[in-house]
mmCIF file of C-alpha atoms and ligand atoms in Angstrom:
data_model
loop_
_atom_site.group_PDB
_atom_site.id
_atom_site.type_symbol
_atom_site.label_atom_id
_atom_site.label_comp_id
_atom_site.label_asym_id
_atom_site.label_seq_id
_atom_site.Cartn_x
_atom_site.Cartn_y
_atom_site.Cartn_z
ATOM 1 C CA MET E 1311 41.626 -40.534 -22.481
ATOM 2 C CA PRO E 1312 41.996 -36.807 -23.619
ATOM 3 C CA THR E 1313 41.228 -36.673 -27.477
ATOM 4 C CA VAL E 1314 41.442 -33.591 -29.496
ATOM 5 C CA SER E 1315 39.751 -33.625 -32.723
ATOM 6 C CA LEU E 1316 40.434 -31.396 -35.717
ATOM 7 C CA ALA E 1317 37.760 -30.676 -38.001
ATOM 8 C CA LEU E 1318 39.192 -30.487 -41.657
ATOM 9 C CA GLY E 1319 35.955 -31.058 -43.874
ATOM 10 C CA ASP E 1320 37.341 -35.141 -45.321
ATOM 11 C CA HIS E 1321 40.282 -34.970 -43.778
ATOM 12 C CA SER E 1322 39.890 -34.501 -40.150
ATOM 13 C CA TYR E 1323 41.464 -36.520 -37.631
ATOM 14 C CA ASP E 1324 41.810 -37.197 -34.228
ATOM 15 C CA VAL E 1325 44.767 -36.560 -31.845
ATOM 16 C CA HIS E 1326 44.557 -39.140 -28.664
ATOM 17 C CA VAL E 1327 46.795 -38.409 -25.743
ATOM 18 C CA SER E 1328 47.173 -41.079 -23.198
ATOM 19 C CA ASN E 1329 50.056 -42.726 -21.005
ATOM 20 C CA GLY E 1330 50.622 -46.355 -22.663
ATOM 21 C CA ALA E 1331 48.823 -45.222 -25.781
ATOM 22 C CA LEU E 1332 51.416 -46.780 -27.877
ATOM 23 C CA ASP E 1333 49.968 -50.080 -27.507
ATOM 24 C CA SER E 1334 46.565 -48.983 -29.159
ATOM 25 C CA VAL E 1335 48.318 -47.980 -32.262
ATOM 26 C CA GLY E 1336 46.654 -51.458 -34.377
ATOM 27 C CA PHE E 1337 43.193 -50.565 -32.667
ATOM 28 C CA PHE E 1338 42.865 -46.939 -33.560
ATOM 29 C CA SER E 1339 44.426 -47.889 -37.171
ATOM 30 C CA THR E 1340 41.682 -50.285 -37.804
ATOM 31 C CA ARG E 1341 39.029 -47.966 -36.297
ATOM 32 C CA ALA E 1342 40.753 -45.517 -38.726
ATOM 33 C CA ARG E 1343 39.877 -48.025 -41.306
ATOM 34 C CA LEU E 1344 43.024 -48.238 -42.843
ATOM 35 C CA GLU E 1345 43.455 -51.235 -44.584
ATOM 36 C CA GLY E 1346 46.692 -53.153 -46.876
ATOM 37 C CA LYS E 1347 50.441 -53.346 -45.278
ATOM 38 C CA ALA E 1348 51.796 -50.754 -42.722
ATOM 39 C CA ALA E 1349 55.372 -49.265 -43.179
ATOM 40 C CA LEU E 1350 57.119 -47.954 -40.172
ATOM 41 C CA ILE E 1351 59.717 -45.371 -40.591
ATOM 42 C CA THR E 1352 61.299 -44.571 -37.427
ATOM 43 C CA ASP E 1353 65.083 -43.499 -36.651
ATOM 44 C CA THR E 1354 68.050 -45.324 -34.558
ATOM 45 C CA ASN E 1355 67.033 -43.671 -31.309
ATOM 46 C CA VAL E 1356 63.465 -44.276 -31.334
ATOM 47 C CA TYR E 1357 63.004 -47.945 -32.612
ATOM 48 C CA PRO E 1358 64.705 -49.644 -29.787
ATOM 49 C CA GLN E 1359 62.666 -47.894 -27.101
ATOM 50 C CA TYR E 1360 59.502 -47.980 -28.629
ATOM 51 C CA GLY E 1361 59.364 -49.642 -32.595
ATOM 52 C CA GLU E 1362 58.805 -52.878 -31.613
ATOM 53 C CA ARG E 1363 56.057 -52.174 -29.336
ATOM 54 C CA VAL E 1364 54.064 -49.932 -32.164
ATOM 55 C CA LYS E 1365 55.009 -52.926 -34.656
ATOM 56 C CA ARG E 1366 53.680 -55.530 -32.119
ATOM 57 C CA SER E 1367 50.512 -53.316 -31.516
ATOM 58 C CA LEU E 1368 49.634 -53.051 -35.631
ATOM 59 C CA GLU E 1369 50.685 -57.405 -36.065
ATOM 60 C CA ASP E 1370 48.168 -57.677 -33.280
ATOM 61 C CA ALA E 1371 45.588 -56.103 -35.152
ATOM 62 C CA ASP E 1372 46.363 -57.874 -38.557
ATOM 63 C CA TYR E 1373 48.743 -55.718 -40.175
ATOM 64 C CA ALA E 1374 51.687 -56.808 -42.398
ATOM 65 C CA VAL E 1375 54.642 -54.040 -40.859
ATOM 66 C CA SER E 1376 57.918 -53.709 -42.706
ATOM 67 C CA VAL E 1377 60.464 -51.299 -40.847
ATOM 68 C CA HIS E 1378 62.537 -48.388 -41.914
ATOM 69 C CA VAL E 1379 64.866 -47.356 -39.818
ATOM 70 C CA VAL E 1380 67.043 -43.745 -40.591
ATOM 71 C CA ASP E 1381 69.975 -42.283 -38.864
ATOM 72 C CA ALA E 1382 68.940 -40.250 -35.819
ATOM 73 C CA GLY E 1383 69.130 -36.594 -36.812
ATOM 74 C CA GLU E 1384 68.171 -33.520 -39.030
ATOM 75 C CA LYS E 1385 70.692 -35.260 -41.679
ATOM 76 C CA SER E 1386 67.985 -37.859 -42.514
ATOM 77 C CA LYS E 1387 65.266 -35.167 -43.744
ATOM 78 C CA SER E 1388 66.875 -35.310 -47.024
ATOM 79 C CA LEU E 1389 65.837 -36.236 -50.580
ATOM 80 C CA THR E 1390 68.866 -39.269 -50.619
ATOM 81 C CA THR E 1391 66.776 -40.685 -47.343
ATOM 82 C CA VAL E 1392 63.686 -40.243 -49.081
ATOM 83 C CA SER E 1393 64.534 -42.203 -51.973
ATOM 84 C CA ARG E 1394 66.333 -44.746 -49.955
ATOM 85 C CA VAL E 1395 63.151 -45.638 -47.730
ATOM 86 C CA VAL E 1396 61.089 -45.381 -51.085
ATOM 87 C CA GLU E 1397 63.458 -48.162 -52.805
ATOM 88 C CA GLU E 1398 62.858 -50.004 -49.180
ATOM 89 C CA MET E 1399 59.065 -49.637 -49.388
ATOM 90 C CA VAL E 1400 58.928 -50.889 -52.899
ATOM 91 C CA ARG E 1401 60.821 -53.597 -52.228
ATOM 92 C CA ALA E 1402 58.738 -54.805 -49.357
ATOM 93 C CA GLY E 1403 55.819 -54.624 -51.689
ATOM 94 C CA HIS E 1404 53.955 -51.581 -50.609
ATOM 95 C CA ASP E 1405 51.569 -50.106 -53.174
ATOM 96 C CA ARG E 1406 49.036 -47.519 -53.073
ATOM 97 C CA THR E 1407 46.625 -49.291 -50.250
ATOM 98 C CA SER E 1408 49.379 -49.300 -48.013
ATOM 99 C CA PHE E 1409 49.938 -46.613 -45.089
ATOM 100 C CA VAL E 1410 52.887 -45.135 -43.159
ATOM 101 C CA VAL E 1411 53.460 -45.454 -39.189
ATOM 102 C CA ALA E 1412 56.326 -42.924 -37.995
ATOM 103 C CA PRO E 1413 57.367 -43.452 -34.381
ATOM 104 C CA GLY E 1414 59.530 -40.556 -33.874
ATOM 105 C CA GLY E 1415 60.601 -36.432 -33.169
ATOM 106 C CA GLY E 1416 60.074 -34.165 -35.493
ATOM 107 C CA VAL E 1417 62.314 -35.158 -38.142
ATOM 108 C CA VAL E 1418 61.101 -38.727 -38.453
ATOM 109 C CA GLY E 1419 57.268 -36.857 -38.884
ATOM 110 C CA ASP E 1420 58.028 -34.213 -41.563
ATOM 111 C CA LEU E 1421 60.057 -37.015 -43.350
ATOM 112 C CA ALA E 1422 58.002 -39.986 -42.916
ATOM 113 C CA GLY E 1423 54.933 -37.539 -43.400
ATOM 114 C CA PHE E 1424 56.623 -36.267 -47.070
ATOM 115 C CA ILE E 1425 57.133 -39.926 -48.141
ATOM 116 C CA ALA E 1426 53.621 -40.625 -47.214
ATOM 117 C CA SER E 1427 52.209 -37.468 -48.819
ATOM 118 C CA THR E 1428 54.259 -38.615 -52.499
ATOM 119 C CA TYR E 1429 54.382 -42.407 -52.554
ATOM 120 C CA TYR E 1430 51.982 -43.906 -55.153
ATOM 121 C CA ARG E 1431 50.834 -39.735 -55.181
ATOM 122 C CA GLY E 1432 49.836 -40.011 -51.586
ATOM 123 C CA ILE E 1433 49.239 -42.473 -49.304
ATOM 124 C CA PRO E 1434 47.649 -42.537 -45.137
ATOM 125 C CA TYR E 1435 50.019 -41.685 -42.845
ATOM 126 C CA VAL E 1436 49.939 -41.868 -38.901
ATOM 127 C CA GLN E 1437 51.921 -39.900 -36.431
ATOM 128 C CA ILE E 1438 53.374 -41.093 -33.211
ATOM 129 C CA PRO E 1439 55.412 -38.094 -31.654
ATOM 130 C CA THR E 1440 57.838 -39.130 -29.142
ATOM 131 C CA SER E 1441 59.190 -35.767 -28.262
ATOM 132 C CA VAL E 1442 57.655 -32.963 -26.571
ATOM 133 C CA MET E 1443 57.863 -30.484 -29.820
ATOM 134 C CA ALA E 1444 56.666 -33.474 -32.011
ATOM 135 C CA GLN E 1445 53.620 -33.989 -29.757
ATOM 136 C CA VAL E 1446 52.679 -30.462 -29.158
ATOM 137 C CA ASP E 1447 53.406 -28.907 -32.450
ATOM 138 C CA SER E 1448 54.720 -30.649 -35.617
ATOM 139 C CA SER E 1449 53.040 -33.740 -35.640
ATOM 140 C CA VAL E 1450 49.694 -31.931 -35.881
ATOM 141 C CA GLY E 1451 48.758 -29.611 -38.852
ATOM 142 C CA GLY E 1452 49.803 -31.924 -41.995
ATOM 143 C CA LYS E 1453 53.186 -29.837 -42.798
ATOM 144 C CA THR E 1454 55.699 -32.216 -44.217
ATOM 145 C CA ALA E 1455 59.133 -31.398 -45.636
ATOM 146 C CA VAL E 1456 62.557 -32.608 -46.171
ATOM 147 C CA ASN E 1457 65.709 -29.908 -46.691
ATOM 148 C CA VAL E 1458 67.978 -29.002 -49.444
ATOM 149 C CA PRO E 1459 71.656 -27.627 -49.239
ATOM 150 C CA SER E 1460 70.370 -24.088 -49.680
ATOM 151 C CA GLY E 1461 68.041 -24.272 -46.907
ATOM 152 C CA LYS E 1462 65.841 -26.180 -44.352
ATOM 153 C CA ASN E 1463 62.211 -27.157 -45.313
ATOM 154 C CA LEU E 1464 62.206 -26.180 -48.693
ATOM 155 C CA ILE E 1465 60.443 -29.180 -49.972
ATOM 156 C CA GLY E 1466 57.133 -29.981 -48.637
ATOM 157 C CA SER E 1467 53.707 -30.460 -48.635
ATOM 158 C CA PHE E 1468 50.493 -30.202 -46.684
ATOM 159 C CA HIS E 1469 49.291 -33.885 -46.010
ATOM 160 C CA GLN E 1470 47.140 -34.404 -42.617
ATOM 161 C CA PRO E 1471 47.439 -37.848 -40.845
ATOM 162 C CA ARG E 1472 44.966 -40.176 -40.630
ATOM 163 C CA PHE E 1473 45.173 -39.953 -37.042
ATOM 164 C CA VAL E 1474 48.021 -39.193 -34.139
ATOM 165 C CA VAL E 1475 48.665 -41.121 -30.899
ATOM 166 C CA ALA E 1476 50.629 -39.308 -28.374
ATOM 167 C CA ASP E 1477 52.120 -41.246 -25.546
ATOM 168 C CA PRO E 1478 53.374 -38.678 -22.639
ATOM 169 C CA ILE E 1479 55.372 -41.537 -21.248
ATOM 170 C CA THR E 1480 57.777 -41.445 -24.239
ATOM 171 C CA LEU E 1481 58.645 -38.400 -23.109
ATOM 172 C CA LEU E 1482 60.361 -39.411 -19.444
ATOM 173 C CA SER E 1483 62.880 -41.627 -21.530
ATOM 174 C CA LEU E 1484 64.223 -37.979 -23.079
ATOM 175 C CA PRO E 1485 67.146 -36.355 -21.593
ATOM 176 C CA GLU E 1486 66.538 -33.463 -19.442
ATOM 177 C CA ARG E 1487 67.845 -30.757 -21.869
ATOM 178 C CA VAL E 1488 65.663 -32.139 -24.675
ATOM 179 C CA LEU E 1489 62.609 -32.084 -22.041
ATOM 180 C CA ARG E 1490 63.383 -28.520 -21.484
ATOM 181 C CA GLU E 1491 63.572 -27.158 -24.825
ATOM 182 C CA GLY E 1492 60.436 -28.785 -26.223
ATOM 183 C CA MET E 1493 58.382 -26.778 -23.129
ATOM 184 C CA ALA E 1494 59.784 -23.637 -25.591
ATOM 185 C CA GLU E 1495 56.805 -24.205 -27.671
ATOM 186 C CA MET E 1496 54.283 -24.689 -24.717
ATOM 187 C CA VAL E 1497 55.387 -21.023 -23.873
ATOM 188 C CA LYS E 1498 54.953 -20.021 -27.377
ATOM 189 C CA HIS E 1499 51.195 -21.429 -27.288
ATOM 190 C CA ALA E 1500 50.794 -19.789 -23.883
ATOM 191 C CA ALA E 1501 52.124 -16.286 -25.404
ATOM 192 C CA ILE E 1502 49.867 -16.101 -28.392
ATOM 193 C CA ARG E 1503 46.444 -18.091 -26.956
ATOM 194 C CA ARG E 1504 46.635 -18.938 -23.435
ATOM 195 C CA PRO E 1505 48.553 -16.501 -21.014
ATOM 196 C CA LYS E 1506 46.976 -19.140 -18.039
ATOM 197 C CA MET E 1507 48.829 -21.726 -19.161
ATOM 198 C CA LEU E 1508 52.235 -20.129 -17.933
ATOM 199 C CA VAL E 1509 51.562 -20.742 -14.692
ATOM 200 C CA PRO E 1510 51.295 -24.720 -14.771
ATOM 201 C CA LEU E 1511 54.217 -24.537 -17.355
ATOM 202 C CA ARG E 1512 56.009 -22.657 -14.445
ATOM 203 C CA GLN E 1513 55.032 -25.518 -11.810
ATOM 204 C CA LEU E 1514 56.049 -28.224 -14.344
ATOM 205 C CA ALA E 1515 59.676 -26.094 -14.738
ATOM 206 C CA ASP E 1516 60.144 -26.759 -10.904
ATOM 207 C CA GLU E 1517 59.496 -30.435 -11.053
ATOM 208 C CA LEU E 1518 62.319 -30.715 -13.967
ATOM 209 C CA PRO E 1519 65.613 -30.885 -12.319
ATOM 210 C CA ILE E 1520 64.350 -34.151 -10.442
ATOM 211 C CA GLY E 1521 62.670 -35.555 -13.601
ATOM 212 C CA PHE E 1522 58.884 -35.356 -13.541
ATOM 213 C CA SER E 1523 56.982 -36.748 -10.223
ATOM 214 C CA LEU E 1524 54.401 -39.085 -10.382
ATOM 215 C CA SER E 1525 51.949 -36.330 -9.878
ATOM 216 C CA SER E 1526 52.962 -34.517 -12.976
ATOM 217 C CA ILE E 1527 53.208 -37.938 -15.037
ATOM 218 C CA GLU E 1528 48.993 -37.741 -14.513
ATOM 219 C CA ARG E 1529 48.976 -34.407 -15.338
ATOM 220 C CA LEU E 1530 50.828 -34.825 -18.385
ATOM 221 C CA PRO E 1531 48.468 -35.815 -20.677
ATOM 222 C CA SER E 1532 46.132 -32.791 -20.127
ATOM 223 C CA VAL E 1533 48.926 -30.381 -20.483
ATOM 224 C CA ILE E 1534 49.861 -31.924 -23.874
ATOM 225 C CA ALA E 1535 46.024 -31.954 -24.644
ATOM 226 C CA GLU E 1536 46.012 -28.573 -24.152
ATOM 227 C CA ASN E 1537 48.835 -27.489 -26.323
ATOM 228 C CA ILE E 1538 47.110 -29.418 -29.217
ATOM 229 C CA GLU E 1539 43.979 -28.095 -28.624
ATOM 230 C CA ILE E 1540 45.653 -24.469 -29.029
ATOM 231 C CA LYS E 1541 47.651 -25.789 -32.424
ATOM 232 C CA ALA E 1542 44.390 -27.897 -33.385
ATOM 233 C CA ARG E 1543 41.867 -24.524 -33.242
ATOM 234 C CA ILE E 1544 45.020 -22.350 -34.893
ATOM 235 C CA VAL E 1545 45.232 -25.191 -37.960
ATOM 236 C CA GLU E 1546 41.319 -25.576 -38.286
ATOM 237 C CA GLU E 1547 41.045 -21.722 -39.092
ATOM 238 C CA ASP E 1548 44.279 -21.522 -41.271
ATOM 239 C CA GLU E 1549 45.065 -25.044 -42.452
ATOM 240 C CA ARG E 1550 47.380 -23.817 -45.376
ATOM 241 C CA GLU E 1551 48.842 -20.432 -43.807
ATOM 242 C CA THR E 1552 46.917 -18.180 -45.839
ATOM 243 C CA SER E 1553 44.861 -15.750 -43.618
ATOM 244 C CA GLY E 1554 48.020 -15.425 -41.399
ATOM 245 C CA THR E 1555 46.672 -16.898 -38.429
ATOM 246 C CA ARG E 1556 48.610 -20.240 -38.523
ATOM 247 C CA ALA E 1557 51.792 -17.750 -38.934
ATOM 248 C CA PHE E 1558 51.131 -16.771 -35.475
ATOM 249 C CA LEU E 1559 52.669 -20.119 -34.760
ATOM 250 C CA ASN E 1560 56.229 -18.695 -35.693
ATOM 251 C CA PHE E 1561 56.223 -16.602 -33.061
ATOM 252 C CA GLY E 1562 59.733 -16.726 -31.728
ATOM 253 C CA HIS E 1563 60.940 -18.702 -34.860
ATOM 254 C CA THR E 1564 62.101 -15.973 -37.184
ATOM 255 C CA LEU E 1565 65.095 -14.890 -35.432
ATOM 256 C CA GLY E 1566 65.238 -18.309 -33.755
ATOM 257 C CA HIS E 1567 65.856 -20.629 -36.999
ATOM 258 C CA GLY E 1568 68.739 -17.259 -37.839
ATOM 259 C CA VAL E 1569 70.605 -18.561 -34.856
ATOM 260 C CA GLU E 1570 69.945 -22.326 -35.519
ATOM 261 C CA ALA E 1571 71.381 -21.703 -38.711
ATOM 262 C CA SER E 1572 74.142 -19.807 -37.397
ATOM 263 C CA VAL E 1573 75.751 -22.884 -34.963
ATOM 264 C CA PRO E 1574 77.018 -25.983 -36.065
ATOM 265 C CA TYR E 1575 74.117 -28.612 -35.859
ATOM 266 C CA GLY E 1576 73.179 -29.735 -32.382
ATOM 267 C CA ASP E 1577 74.995 -26.889 -30.367
ATOM 268 C CA LEU E 1578 71.584 -25.281 -29.687
ATOM 269 C CA LEU E 1579 68.172 -27.363 -29.856
ATOM 270 C CA HIS E 1580 65.162 -26.183 -31.537
ATOM 271 C CA GLY E 1581 63.419 -25.161 -28.596
ATOM 272 C CA GLU E 1582 66.798 -23.368 -27.231
ATOM 273 C CA VAL E 1583 66.869 -21.262 -30.225
ATOM 274 C CA VAL E 1584 63.141 -20.663 -30.391
ATOM 275 C CA SER E 1585 63.641 -19.287 -26.499
ATOM 276 C CA LEU E 1586 66.274 -16.952 -27.624
ATOM 277 C CA GLY E 1587 64.191 -15.723 -30.588
ATOM 278 C CA ILE E 1588 60.815 -15.469 -28.232
ATOM 279 C CA ARG E 1589 63.264 -12.967 -26.044
ATOM 280 C CA ALA E 1590 64.062 -10.988 -29.133
ATOM 281 C CA ALA E 1591 60.069 -10.807 -30.597
ATOM 282 C CA LEU E 1592 59.397 -9.350 -27.053
ATOM 283 C CA PHE E 1593 61.693 -6.854 -27.195
ATOM 284 C CA LEU E 1594 60.623 -6.001 -30.698
ATOM 285 C CA SER E 1595 57.069 -6.429 -29.426
ATOM 286 C CA ARG E 1596 57.601 -3.706 -26.691
ATOM 287 C CA LYS E 1597 59.256 -1.370 -29.023
ATOM 288 C CA LEU E 1598 56.626 -1.682 -32.097
ATOM 289 C CA ALA E 1599 53.407 -3.136 -30.622
ATOM 290 C CA GLY E 1600 52.946 -1.501 -27.146
ATOM 291 C CA LEU E 1601 53.664 -4.989 -24.969
ATOM 292 C CA PRO E 1602 53.580 -4.087 -21.718
ATOM 293 C CA ALA E 1603 56.590 -5.044 -19.636
ATOM 294 C CA ARG E 1604 54.641 -7.244 -17.030
ATOM 295 C CA ASP E 1605 53.430 -9.297 -20.168
ATOM 296 C CA GLU E 1606 56.711 -9.569 -21.361
ATOM 297 C CA ALA E 1607 58.393 -10.402 -17.921
ATOM 298 C CA GLU E 1608 55.971 -13.124 -17.255
ATOM 299 C CA ILE E 1609 56.931 -15.020 -20.466
ATOM 300 C CA ILE E 1610 60.817 -14.249 -19.813
ATOM 301 C CA GLN E 1611 60.225 -15.704 -16.368
ATOM 302 C CA THR E 1612 58.690 -19.225 -17.735
ATOM 303 C CA LEU E 1613 61.653 -19.415 -20.066
ATOM 304 C CA ALA E 1614 64.059 -18.904 -17.242
ATOM 305 C CA ALA E 1615 62.258 -21.001 -14.893
ATOM 306 C CA LEU E 1616 62.777 -23.942 -17.847
ATOM 307 C CA GLN E 1617 66.165 -22.796 -17.731
ATOM 308 C CA LEU E 1618 66.297 -22.229 -21.593
ATOM 309 C CA PRO E 1619 68.644 -19.724 -22.611
ATOM 310 C CA LEU E 1620 67.970 -16.109 -22.520
ATOM 311 C CA GLN E 1621 71.298 -14.770 -23.828
ATOM 312 C CA LEU E 1622 72.811 -15.257 -27.413
ATOM 313 C CA PRO E 1623 76.085 -17.309 -26.679
ATOM 314 C CA SER E 1624 79.525 -15.084 -27.490
ATOM 315 C CA LYS E 1625 80.097 -16.925 -30.210
ATOM 316 C CA VAL E 1626 77.328 -16.435 -32.281
ATOM 317 C CA ASN E 1627 78.015 -13.696 -34.442
ATOM 318 C CA PRO E 1628 74.657 -11.817 -34.853
ATOM 319 C CA LYS E 1629 75.711 -10.327 -38.232
ATOM 320 C CA THR E 1630 75.750 -13.995 -39.481
ATOM 321 C CA VAL E 1631 72.554 -14.603 -38.030
ATOM 322 C CA LEU E 1632 70.900 -11.360 -39.913
ATOM 323 C CA GLU E 1633 72.122 -12.971 -42.942
ATOM 324 C CA HIS E 1634 70.310 -16.202 -42.551
ATOM 325 C CA VAL E 1635 67.153 -14.414 -41.411
ATOM 326 C CA MET E 1636 67.199 -12.060 -44.631
ATOM 327 C CA THR E 1637 67.286 -15.306 -46.698
ATOM 328 C CA ASP E 1638 64.481 -16.943 -44.615
ATOM 329 C CA LYS E 1639 61.185 -17.585 -46.712
ATOM 330 C CA LYS E 1640 59.678 -15.518 -44.892
ATOM 331 C CA PHE E 1641 61.454 -12.481 -46.018
ATOM 332 C CA ARG E 1642 59.910 -10.977 -49.197
ATOM 333 C CA GLY E 1643 60.411 -7.697 -50.886
ATOM 334 C CA GLY E 1644 62.805 -6.562 -48.425
ATOM 335 C CA ARG E 1645 60.303 -6.907 -45.644
ATOM 336 C CA ILE E 1646 59.875 -9.807 -43.171
ATOM 337 C CA HIS E 1647 56.415 -11.055 -41.713
ATOM 338 C CA PHE E 1648 56.985 -11.086 -38.152
ATOM 339 C CA VAL E 1649 54.749 -11.918 -35.026
ATOM 340 C CA LEU E 1650 54.745 -9.596 -32.402
ATOM 341 C CA LEU E 1651 52.630 -9.671 -29.381
ATOM 342 C CA LYS E 1652 50.413 -6.775 -28.359
ATOM 343 C CA ARG E 1653 49.749 -8.130 -25.367
ATOM 344 C CA LEU E 1654 49.624 -11.809 -23.798
ATOM 345 C CA GLY E 1655 47.204 -14.183 -26.089
ATOM 346 C CA GLU E 1656 47.023 -11.352 -28.603
ATOM 347 C CA PRO E 1657 49.882 -11.525 -31.680
ATOM 348 C CA VAL E 1658 49.906 -9.517 -34.701
ATOM 349 C CA LEU E 1659 51.367 -10.221 -37.773
ATOM 350 C CA SER E 1660 53.635 -7.242 -38.529
ATOM 351 C CA ASP E 1661 55.651 -6.142 -41.897
ATOM 352 C CA ALA E 1662 57.009 -2.996 -39.644
ATOM 353 C CA VAL E 1663 60.062 -4.714 -38.447
ATOM 354 C CA THR E 1664 63.181 -3.195 -40.487
ATOM 355 C CA THR E 1665 66.373 -4.215 -40.378
ATOM 356 C CA ASP E 1666 67.615 -2.019 -38.024
ATOM 357 C CA ASP E 1667 65.029 -3.324 -35.498
ATOM 358 C CA LEU E 1668 66.265 -6.919 -36.108
ATOM 359 C CA LYS E 1669 69.653 -5.701 -35.667
ATOM 360 C CA GLU E 1670 69.000 -3.921 -32.105
ATOM 361 C CA ALA E 1671 66.975 -7.030 -31.203
ATOM 362 C CA LEU E 1672 69.898 -9.126 -31.795
ATOM 363 C CA ALA E 1673 72.145 -6.912 -29.842
ATOM 364 C CA PHE E 1674 69.489 -6.838 -26.851
ATOM 365 C CA ILE E 1675 69.559 -10.777 -26.756
ATOM 366 C CA SER E 1676 73.235 -10.065 -26.682
ATOM 367 C CA THR E 1677 73.092 -8.619 -23.615
ATOM 368 C CA PRO E 1678 71.963 -10.160 -19.578
ATOM 369 C CA LEU E 1679 68.476 -9.816 -18.945
ATOM 370 C CA GLN E 1680 67.925 -6.368 -18.402
ATOM 371 C CA GLU E 1681 65.818 -4.569 -15.665
ATOM 372 C CA GLN E 1682 62.658 -3.842 -17.902
ATOM 373 C CA GLU E 1683 62.542 -7.262 -18.443
ATOM 374 C CA THR E 1684 62.452 -8.559 -15.359
ATOM 375 C CA HIS E 1685 61.035 -5.830 -12.964
ATOM 376 C CA SER E 1686 57.425 -6.874 -12.486
ATOM 377 C CA LEU E 1687 58.645 -10.931 -12.186
ATOM 378 C CA SER E 1688 57.529 -10.691 -8.544
ATOM 379 C CA HIS E 1689 53.919 -9.316 -9.257
ATOM 380 C CA SER E 1690 53.245 -11.370 -11.842
ATOM 381 C CA THR E 1691 54.122 -15.089 -10.718
ATOM 382 C CA THR E 1692 50.988 -15.677 -8.537
ATOM 383 C CA LYS E 1693 48.000 -14.203 -10.806
ATOM 384 C CA ARG E 1694 46.505 -14.838 -14.154
HETATM 385 N N1 LIG X 1443 55.058 -25.361 -36.410
HETATM 386 C C1 LIG X 1443 54.294 -24.505 -37.042
HETATM 387 C C2 LIG X 1443 52.789 -24.684 -37.829
HETATM 388 O O1 LIG X 1443 52.414 -26.172 -37.962
HETATM 389 O O2 LIG X 1443 52.203 -24.489 -38.606
#
């Protein structure tokens, strides 16, 4: 079983990645010396599919378990839901010896992590990510958060999980669109740290229309583990996003978040706006950081192979996107802290991106793919 370890001093932990690992959550909890009762926090989509299995695994390991199900969707990342779940946990008899177990996607992980970080001033929690994005990104690194009306993730904390169990089999029940969008985060990892991964990602993309084949199911744990490894090394270097290294994980996210905030919730999925944001970031990287066209084309080709959107839908107003970007927490003192690529695998944090540059990038991604973004594609597919 691939295990990725994060060395973070007294809050170091392991991420266990294997097909079927869901049934070992109880075993890993005992091994991590978790005692007391477990509060299983999950959502209406995941509970019927995997909740009972995780509960049984915990009960088989002699844990008492209470179940707290929230509505699936971003709306549940709210203080209202926090307070409702906390009341339920108090009524179920949880105290500071309890721990939280969170099977679900990014919303459940962020919400349950936030509850764990504040319940009785902080209790342990276990992440069980069931979406691609959650497995390769949000479940690792200890960022927890809920939203408030003026913005996403504005209340949160750093609270590392006690361990993470990523079972790639859970990805097979995801709708194809959700599978594809999650892979945008893998393209991001490849772009900032491991260009070699772009080739296998394109191979996986080719298998997606018919669903994952048996061989891809067998390969999936190592692809997921490779991505977790990339994230883990970045988090080890810059756990609290103070030195700038962890900010590299925001590649493609600044304009992506602006687009996400400009459309009704659910119209575009997170990975889809990240794909648009990556195209814009590549344009700016070519203009301001000297990114070679060949490198740009290789990333664009991978996003295209995954059938992720690369052109801003006409119903999205670039002006609205820009307004949202200007209120982003990364926008300080009239300057945005923007991740650009000098070349594949070499990100830089730049404060040289002006509002006019952002406007230009948004105008650019409103157009179909252009020649300079694709001209070297045929040369970039085989090597690297
Ligand atoms: N998803 C970005 C981070 O964890 O820092």
